[in-house]
Coordinates of C-alpha atoms and ligand atoms in Angstrom, one line a residue:
Chain P
M29 CA 144.2 -101.8 -29.6
R30 CA 144.2 -102.3 -26.1
L31 CA 142.0 -104.7 -24.5
C32 CA 139.7 -104.4 -21.3
T33 CA 141.7 -105.5 -18.4
L34 CA 138.4 -107.2 -17.0
C35 CA 136.9 -109.0 -19.9
Q36 CA 140.3 -109.5 -21.9
K37 CA 137.5 -108.9 -25.2
E38 CA 136.7 -105.8 -26.1
R39 CA 138.2 -102.7 -26.9
A40 CA 139.3 -100.7 -23.5
V41 CA 137.7 -97.3 -24.1
L42 CA 138.1 -95.6 -20.3
K43 CA 141.1 -95.6 -17.7
R44 CA 139.0 -95.4 -14.3
P45 CA 140.5 -92.5 -12.2
K46 CA 139.8 -94.6 -8.9
T47 CA 142.0 -97.5 -9.8
G48 CA 143.6 -97.0 -13.2
Q49 CA 142.0 -99.9 -14.9
Q50 CA 141.6 -99.8 -18.7
I51 CA 138.0 -100.8 -19.6
C52 CA 135.2 -101.2 -22.4
R53 CA 131.9 -99.9 -22.3
N54 CA 130.0 -102.7 -21.2
C55 CA 132.2 -103.5 -18.1
F56 CA 132.4 -99.6 -17.3
Y57 CA 128.9 -99.7 -17.0
A58 CA 128.3 -102.8 -15.1
V59 CA 131.3 -101.7 -12.3
F60 CA 129.8 -97.8 -12.4
E61 CA 126.2 -99.1 -11.7
T62 CA 127.5 -101.8 -9.3
E63 CA 129.4 -99.5 -7.4
V64 CA 126.7 -97.2 -7.0
H65 CA 124.6 -100.2 -5.9
N66 CA 127.1 -101.2 -3.1
T67 CA 126.9 -97.5 -1.5
I68 CA 123.4 -97.9 -1.4
Q69 CA 123.2 -101.2 0.1
E70 CA 125.8 -100.9 2.6
N71 CA 125.1 -97.3 3.6
E72 CA 121.6 -98.8 3.9
L73 CA 120.3 -95.3 1.7
F74 CA 116.7 -96.9 1.8
K75 CA 113.8 -99.3 2.6
R76 CA 111.6 -100.8 0.8
G77 CA 108.3 -98.8 0.3
D78 CA 110.0 -95.4 0.2
K79 CA 108.8 -92.8 -1.6
V80 CA 112.2 -91.3 -3.0
A81 CA 112.8 -87.5 -5.0
I82 CA 115.5 -87.6 -6.9
A83 CA 116.8 -83.7 -7.2
A84 CA 116.6 -83.1 -10.6
S85 CA 118.2 -80.1 -12.0
G86 CA 118.8 -81.4 -15.7
G87 CA 122.4 -81.4 -15.5
K88 CA 125.0 -84.0 -16.0
D89 CA 124.8 -85.6 -12.4
S90 CA 121.3 -85.6 -11.8
T91 CA 120.4 -86.7 -15.0
V92 CA 122.9 -89.8 -14.9
L93 CA 121.8 -90.2 -11.3
A94 CA 117.9 -90.6 -12.4
H95 CA 119.1 -93.3 -14.7
V96 CA 121.1 -95.0 -12.5
M97 CA 118.5 -95.0 -9.6
T98 CA 115.5 -95.9 -12.1
T99 CA 118.2 -99.0 -13.5
L100 CA 119.0 -100.2 -10.3
N101 CA 115.2 -99.9 -8.7
E102 CA 114.3 -102.5 -11.7
R103 CA 117.4 -104.7 -11.6
Y104 CA 117.4 -105.3 -7.6
G105 CA 113.8 -104.8 -7.1
Y106 CA 114.4 -102.1 -4.3
G107 CA 111.0 -101.6 -4.4
L108 CA 111.7 -97.6 -4.3
D109 CA 108.8 -94.9 -5.6
L110 CA 110.8 -92.8 -7.8
F111 CA 110.1 -88.7 -8.5
L112 CA 111.7 -86.5 -9.9
L113 CA 111.7 -83.4 -7.9
S114 CA 112.9 -79.8 -9.6
V115 CA 113.6 -76.6 -8.4
D116 CA 112.6 -73.5 -10.9
E117 CA 114.4 -70.4 -9.4
G118 CA 112.3 -67.9 -11.9
I119 CA 116.1 -67.1 -14.4
T120 CA 115.1 -66.5 -17.7
G121 CA 116.8 -68.6 -19.9
Y122 CA 119.0 -70.6 -17.4
R123 CA 116.4 -72.9 -16.2
D124 CA 114.4 -72.8 -19.6
D125 CA 115.9 -75.0 -21.2
S126 CA 117.1 -77.0 -18.6
L127 CA 113.6 -77.8 -17.2
E128 CA 113.0 -79.0 -20.9
T129 CA 115.6 -81.7 -20.1
V130 CA 113.9 -82.5 -16.8
K131 CA 110.8 -82.9 -18.4
R132 CA 112.4 -85.0 -21.2
N133 CA 113.6 -87.1 -18.6
E134 CA 110.2 -87.9 -17.0
Q135 CA 109.2 -89.3 -20.5
Q136 CA 112.5 -91.2 -20.7
Y137 CA 112.9 -92.7 -17.5
K138 CA 109.2 -92.9 -16.5
I139 CA 109.2 -91.1 -13.3
P140 CA 106.8 -88.5 -12.2
L141 CA 108.1 -84.9 -12.4
K142 CA 107.4 -81.9 -9.6
I143 CA 108.2 -78.5 -10.5
V144 CA 108.2 -76.1 -7.5
S145 CA 108.9 -72.4 -7.9
Y146 CA 110.4 -69.7 -6.0
E147 CA 107.6 -67.8 -6.9
E148 CA 104.7 -69.9 -5.3
L149 CA 107.4 -70.8 -2.3
Y150 CA 108.6 -67.6 -1.8
G151 CA 106.5 -65.2 -4.0
W152 CA 109.7 -63.7 -5.5
S153 CA 111.8 -65.6 -8.2
M154 CA 115.0 -65.1 -8.8
D155 CA 115.0 -62.7 -11.5
A156 CA 112.8 -60.3 -9.3
I157 CA 115.2 -60.4 -6.9
V158 CA 118.3 -59.4 -8.7
K159 CA 116.0 -56.6 -10.2
E160 CA 115.7 -55.4 -6.4
I161 CA 118.9 -56.3 -4.8
G162 CA 121.1 -56.2 -8.1
M163 CA 123.7 -58.6 -9.1
K164 CA 126.2 -59.1 -6.4
N165 CA 124.5 -60.7 -3.4
N166 CA 122.4 -63.1 -5.2
C167 CA 124.0 -66.2 -4.7
T168 CA 123.2 -65.7 -0.8
F169 CA 119.4 -66.1 -2.2
C170 CA 119.3 -68.6 -4.6
G171 CA 121.8 -70.7 -2.2
V172 CA 119.1 -70.6 0.8
F173 CA 116.3 -70.8 -1.1
R174 CA 117.3 -73.7 -3.1
R175 CA 118.3 -75.8 0.0
Q176 CA 114.5 -74.7 1.0
A177 CA 112.8 -75.4 -1.9
L178 CA 114.0 -78.7 -2.4
D179 CA 112.8 -80.0 1.3
R180 CA 109.2 -78.0 1.1
G181 CA 109.0 -79.7 -2.7
A182 CA 109.5 -82.9 -1.0
A183 CA 107.2 -82.4 2.1
L184 CA 104.7 -81.0 -0.7
L185 CA 105.3 -84.8 -2.1
Q186 CA 105.5 -86.6 1.2
V187 CA 108.3 -88.5 0.3
D188 CA 110.7 -90.3 2.6
H189 CA 114.1 -89.5 0.9
I190 CA 115.9 -87.2 -1.1
V191 CA 118.8 -88.7 -3.1
T192 CA 120.9 -85.6 -4.7
G193 CA 123.7 -85.8 -7.6
H194 CA 126.7 -84.3 -5.3
N195 CA 129.6 -86.6 -6.8
A196 CA 133.2 -87.2 -5.2
D197 CA 134.3 -83.9 -7.0
D198 CA 132.0 -82.3 -5.8
I199 CA 132.5 -83.6 -2.0
A200 CA 136.1 -83.1 -2.2
E201 CA 135.3 -79.3 -3.5
T202 CA 133.4 -78.9 -0.8
V203 CA 135.8 -80.1 1.6
L204 CA 138.4 -77.8 0.6
M205 CA 136.1 -75.1 0.9
N206 CA 135.3 -75.6 4.1
I207 CA 138.8 -75.8 4.8
L208 CA 139.6 -72.4 3.4
R209 CA 136.6 -70.9 5.2
G210 CA 137.7 -72.4 8.4
D211 CA 134.0 -73.7 8.9
F212 CA 135.0 -76.7 10.8
S213 CA 131.2 -77.6 12.0
R214 CA 130.5 -77.8 8.2
L215 CA 133.8 -79.7 7.4
Q216 CA 132.5 -82.0 9.7
R217 CA 129.2 -82.7 8.2
C218 CA 129.6 -82.2 4.8
T219 CA 131.3 -85.7 4.3
A220 CA 128.2 -87.6 5.4
I221 CA 126.7 -89.5 2.9
R222 CA 123.3 -89.3 4.4
T223 CA 122.1 -86.3 6.6
A224 CA 119.0 -86.8 8.8
T225 CA 117.6 -85.0 11.8
N226 CA 114.1 -85.2 13.2
E227 CA 113.2 -81.7 11.1
T228 CA 114.0 -82.8 7.8
I229 CA 113.5 -85.0 5.1
P230 CA 116.8 -87.4 4.9
R231 CA 118.9 -86.6 2.2
S232 CA 122.1 -89.2 0.7
K233 CA 124.3 -88.9 -2.0
P234 CA 124.7 -92.4 -3.8
F235 CA 127.7 -90.9 -6.1
K236 CA 129.7 -89.9 -3.3
Y237 CA 131.9 -92.0 -4.3
T238 CA 131.9 -91.5 -8.1
Y239 CA 134.1 -89.7 -10.1
E240 CA 132.7 -86.7 -12.2
K241 CA 134.8 -88.2 -15.1
E242 CA 132.9 -91.6 -15.0
I243 CA 129.6 -89.5 -14.5
V244 CA 130.6 -87.5 -17.3
M245 CA 132.0 -90.6 -19.9
Y246 CA 128.8 -93.0 -18.6
A247 CA 126.3 -90.0 -19.6
Y248 CA 128.5 -89.4 -23.1
F249 CA 128.5 -93.4 -23.8
K250 CA 125.0 -93.9 -23.0
K251 CA 124.1 -90.6 -25.0
L252 CA 121.9 -89.4 -22.0
D253 CA 120.2 -85.9 -22.6
Y254 CA 121.8 -83.5 -20.1
F255 CA 122.1 -79.3 -20.0
S256 CA 125.1 -77.8 -19.2
T257 CA 125.5 -74.1 -18.5
E258 CA 127.1 -71.7 -15.8
C259 CA 124.6 -70.1 -13.8
I260 CA 124.3 -66.8 -14.9
Y261 CA 124.3 -65.2 -11.4
S262 CA 127.1 -66.8 -10.0
P263 CA 130.4 -65.2 -10.8
N264 CA 131.9 -67.5 -7.3
A265 CA 135.2 -66.8 -8.1
Y266 CA 136.4 -68.3 -4.7
R267 CA 135.0 -71.7 -5.1
G268 CA 136.2 -71.6 -9.1
Y269 CA 139.7 -71.5 -7.8
A270 CA 139.1 -74.2 -5.4
R271 CA 137.6 -76.0 -8.4
A272 CA 140.4 -75.3 -11.0
F273 CA 143.0 -76.6 -8.1
L274 CA 141.2 -79.7 -7.0
K275 CA 141.1 -80.7 -11.1
D276 CA 145.2 -79.2 -11.2
L277 CA 145.6 -82.0 -8.2
E278 CA 143.3 -84.7 -10.1
S279 CA 145.3 -84.0 -13.4
I280 CA 148.7 -85.3 -11.5
R281 CA 146.9 -87.6 -9.0
P282 CA 143.7 -88.7 -9.5
S283 CA 143.6 -90.1 -6.1
A284 CA 143.5 -86.6 -4.5
I285 CA 139.6 -86.7 -4.8
M286 CA 139.0 -89.8 -2.5
D287 CA 142.2 -88.3 -0.2
I288 CA 140.7 -85.5 0.5
I289 CA 137.2 -86.7 1.2
H290 CA 138.9 -89.1 3.4
S291 CA 140.5 -86.2 5.6
G292 CA 137.1 -84.7 5.4
E293 CA 135.7 -87.9 7.1
A294 CA 138.9 -87.9 9.3
W295 CA 137.8 -84.8 10.6
E296 CA 134.2 -85.7 11.3
S297 CA 135.3 -88.7 13.4
K298 CA 137.9 -86.0 15.6
I299 CA 135.5 -84.0 17.3
E300 CA 132.0 -84.7 18.0
V301 CA 129.3 -82.8 17.4
K302 CA 126.1 -83.8 18.9
V303 CA 122.6 -82.6 18.0
N304 CA 121.2 -80.3 20.8
T305 CA 124.9 -79.0 21.6
P306 CA 125.7 -75.9 20.4
V307 CA 127.6 -75.4 17.4
D308 CA 129.6 -72.0 17.0
G309 CA 127.8 -70.9 20.5
R310 CA 124.6 -71.6 18.7
V311 CA 122.1 -74.5 19.3
I312 CA 121.4 -76.3 16.1
V313 CA 117.9 -77.8 16.7
G314 CA 115.3 -75.2 16.2
S315 CA 112.6 -74.0 14.1
C316 CA 111.6 -71.0 12.5
E317 CA 108.3 -68.9 14.4
R318 CA 107.1 -67.9 11.2
C319 CA 107.5 -70.8 8.3
G320 CA 108.5 -74.0 10.7
Y321 CA 111.6 -74.7 9.0
M322 CA 114.7 -75.8 10.6
S323 CA 116.6 -73.2 12.1
S324 CA 118.5 -72.1 15.1
N325 CA 117.7 -68.5 14.9
K326 CA 113.8 -67.4 15.6
L327 CA 113.6 -66.6 11.6
C328 CA 115.2 -68.9 9.1
K329 CA 117.5 -67.9 6.9
A330 CA 115.0 -67.6 3.8
C331 CA 112.4 -66.2 6.3
V332 CA 115.1 -63.2 7.5
L333 CA 115.9 -62.4 3.5
L334 CA 112.3 -62.5 2.5
E335 CA 111.8 -60.0 4.7
G336 CA 114.3 -58.0 4.2
L337 CA 113.1 -58.2 0.3
N338 CA 109.5 -57.8 1.4
K339 CA 110.8 -54.2 3.4
G340 CA 112.6 -53.1 0.8
L341 CA 115.8 -53.5 2.7
P342 CA 117.4 -57.1 1.2
K343 CA 120.6 -56.3 2.0
L344 CA 120.0 -56.8 5.8
A345 CA 120.5 -60.0 5.9
I346 CA 123.5 -59.7 3.9
G347 CA 125.9 -57.5 4.4
N348 CA 127.9 -56.1 7.4
S349 CA 125.2 -56.1 9.9
T350 CA 125.7 -52.1 11.6
K351 CA 124.9 -49.9 8.8
Y352 CA 121.5 -51.9 8.0
K353 CA 120.8 -52.1 11.8
R354 CA 121.2 -48.4 11.4
E355 CA 118.5 -48.0 8.9
Q356 CA 116.4 -50.6 10.1
D357 CA 116.7 -48.6 13.4
K358 CA 115.1 -45.7 12.0
R359 CA 112.3 -47.4 10.0
D360 CA 111.3 -50.0 12.6
A361 CA 113.1 -50.1 16.1
S362 CA 111.7 -53.5 16.9
A363 CA 113.0 -55.2 14.5
R364 CA 116.3 -54.5 15.2
A365 CA 117.3 -58.1 16.8
R366 CA 116.6 -59.6 13.3
V367 CA 120.2 -60.6 11.8
C368 CA 121.5 -63.4 10.6
D369 CA 124.4 -65.9 11.6
P370 CA 127.2 -63.7 10.9
A371 CA 129.5 -66.8 11.1
T372 CA 127.8 -68.9 8.4
P373 CA 129.7 -68.4 5.3
S374 CA 127.0 -68.1 3.0
G375 CA 125.4 -65.2 4.9
R376 CA 129.1 -63.2 4.1
S377 CA 129.5 -61.0 1.7
P378 CA 132.7 -59.2 0.8
S379 CA 131.3 -55.7 0.3
Chain H
M27 CA 146.0 -83.0 -49.5
G28 CA 145.4 -82.1 -45.7
L29 CA 144.3 -84.0 -42.6
T30 CA 139.9 -84.0 -42.3
I31 CA 139.5 -84.0 -38.7
H32 CA 135.9 -84.4 -37.0
L33 CA 135.7 -82.5 -33.9
Q34 CA 132.7 -82.8 -31.0
F35 CA 132.0 -79.7 -28.2
S36 CA 129.6 -80.6 -25.5
G37 CA 129.2 -80.1 -21.6
G38 CA 129.7 -76.6 -21.8
M39 CA 132.8 -77.0 -24.1
E40 CA 130.8 -75.9 -27.3
L41 CA 129.9 -72.0 -25.5
L42 CA 133.4 -71.6 -26.2
F43 CA 133.8 -72.8 -29.8
N44 CA 130.9 -70.2 -31.2
N45 CA 128.1 -72.7 -29.7
E46 CA 128.9 -75.6 -32.2
K47 CA 128.9 -78.8 -31.4
E48 CA 130.3 -80.6 -34.3
K49 CA 133.0 -79.5 -37.1
T50 CA 135.1 -80.9 -39.4
V51 CA 138.1 -79.3 -40.2
T52 CA 140.9 -79.8 -43.0
L53 CA 144.1 -79.1 -41.3
P54 CA 146.8 -77.0 -43.1
D55 CA 149.7 -78.9 -44.7
T56 CA 151.8 -77.6 -41.6
F57 CA 150.1 -80.8 -40.1
T58 CA 152.4 -83.4 -41.5
P59 CA 150.6 -87.2 -42.2
A60 CA 152.0 -89.7 -39.7
L61 CA 153.6 -86.7 -37.5
A62 CA 151.2 -84.1 -36.4
T63 CA 150.2 -85.1 -32.9
L64 CA 147.4 -83.6 -31.0
K65 CA 149.9 -81.5 -29.3
D66 CA 150.0 -79.4 -32.6
L67 CA 146.2 -79.5 -33.0
L68 CA 145.3 -78.0 -29.8
P69 CA 147.1 -74.6 -30.1
W70 CA 146.2 -74.7 -34.2
M71 CA 142.2 -75.0 -32.5
R72 CA 142.8 -72.1 -30.3
D73 CA 144.0 -69.9 -32.7
N74 CA 141.6 -70.7 -35.5
L75 CA 138.5 -72.1 -33.7
L76 CA 138.3 -70.6 -30.4
S77 CA 135.6 -67.9 -30.4
E78 CA 136.2 -66.8 -26.4
R79 CA 138.7 -67.2 -23.4
A80 CA 141.0 -69.5 -24.6
E81 CA 142.4 -69.5 -20.6
L82 CA 138.9 -71.8 -20.2
F83 CA 140.3 -74.0 -23.2
M84 CA 144.0 -74.4 -22.6
Q85 CA 146.6 -74.5 -19.7
G86 CA 150.2 -74.6 -20.9
D87 CA 150.1 -77.4 -23.9
T88 CA 147.5 -79.0 -23.1
V89 CA 143.6 -78.6 -22.2
R90 CA 142.7 -77.4 -18.9
P91 CA 142.2 -79.8 -15.9
G92 CA 138.4 -80.5 -16.6
I93 CA 138.1 -81.4 -19.7
L94 CA 137.7 -84.9 -21.1
V95 CA 138.8 -85.6 -24.7
L96 CA 137.7 -88.8 -26.1
I97 CA 139.6 -89.8 -29.6
N98 CA 137.5 -92.3 -32.0
D99 CA 135.4 -92.8 -28.6
A100 CA 138.1 -93.8 -26.2
D101 CA 139.7 -91.7 -23.6
W102 CA 142.7 -89.9 -24.6
E103 CA 144.8 -91.8 -21.4
L104 CA 144.4 -94.7 -23.5
E105 CA 145.5 -93.3 -26.6
G106 CA 148.8 -91.5 -25.5
E107 CA 147.1 -87.9 -24.6
L108 CA 148.9 -85.0 -26.3
E109 CA 151.4 -87.5 -28.2
Y110 CA 148.8 -89.2 -30.1
V111 CA 149.6 -89.0 -34.2
L112 CA 146.4 -87.9 -35.7
K113 CA 144.8 -89.8 -38.5
D114 CA 142.9 -88.9 -41.6
D115 CA 138.9 -89.0 -40.3
D116 CA 139.9 -89.4 -36.4
T117 CA 136.7 -88.0 -34.3
I118 CA 138.1 -86.0 -31.3
V119 CA 135.5 -85.0 -29.0
F120 CA 135.9 -82.4 -26.0
I121 CA 133.6 -82.5 -23.1
S122 CA 133.9 -79.7 -20.4
T123 CA 133.2 -81.2 -17.0
L124 CA 133.4 -77.8 -15.3
H125 CA 130.0 -76.5 -16.2
G126 CA 126.9 -76.6 -13.7
G127 CA 125.0 -79.6 -13.4
Ligands
ZN7 ZN1 135.8 -105.4 -20.4
ZN8 ZN1 110.9 -69.4 7.7

């Protein structure tokens, strides 16, 4: 039996990817929770009395986040008013089980839950969108709508802050993806632990330095109730390769995760992008003239997508615009200017 | 008498194994007690238990990176990984970290 290198008493049950230390269950809980607490303190993520929404999907990361936030809030007296916030995309059989998990989490952690649906926010469920446009480009819709749904749900709850369960592996993966796409403005932003502009509710990632392995081990040892599935509408091959590549690297050298995050951070400090200066030739601050959401164009991405959907032209905002512009011209000559930013990866499509 | 091993699947891993979260198996006589290792068990599981997509379970002679393995509730990295010698009544847990959360 290997003994824990920290307490020298108990059986070691985990080799930490970050440090290589072999530690027992209780020492693991202690270091895991303390590191997240330190991350929160050092980055001054919250103020006493803040109303904080935990973005909850029922998956491992957000379930562990809800557990740890509740624990730390009590242990250290943060004085936070915590909520669970879930988005129901309206995908039959996908969210049903995960929403059940979130509802159980509400009971287990005794923090109130708010579920916002695409249907009530946009008038369209994902199932209805897929029915309209087919399987090919629906991730564009899901991504754009999901990002806004959290903000809109948070605004509804009047929260001061949103926390998400993004972990170190997720952030390293996003750094890689942005490099692979040549998207340097996102590369600079994606490692930030906290994002805040005047227009949106601040968001942060308390698990920025937490390895996925430890999150899963924590959930396993604590027997936390979570749900896992692949989104049935997301056959995103490119990201899949990036993730597999990252996991291969990690299996050879676990520090690869932190090294990639540090590389991303180095970019962040190298090129300064200030608010109100053009990024990719566009000014980033502004708001959608239809719904008021932050947008660099007249209409935000969700409203562009919705306009297309409601007109029966859902591909308007997704594909190579020329063909659709022509179709659009025929139907509505005046609305032709409304094409989405072709430089934005989420608006890009291989078709 | 063959070795009896308790297998558990979670985190989405069960989707590859007939959606079963737990399974107790008795290994055939080709598994010699005190000699057979995890390196022998993995391909046997692939050939006898896996219901779909072997490439999501194994890569080369080991599990696909991103799958966590626990032997009797300890990280397999502390137990010798593939070289771990199977014992009767062992519990081996496979957890996928590659599924959505
Ligand atoms: Zn210990
Ligand atoms: Zn809008």
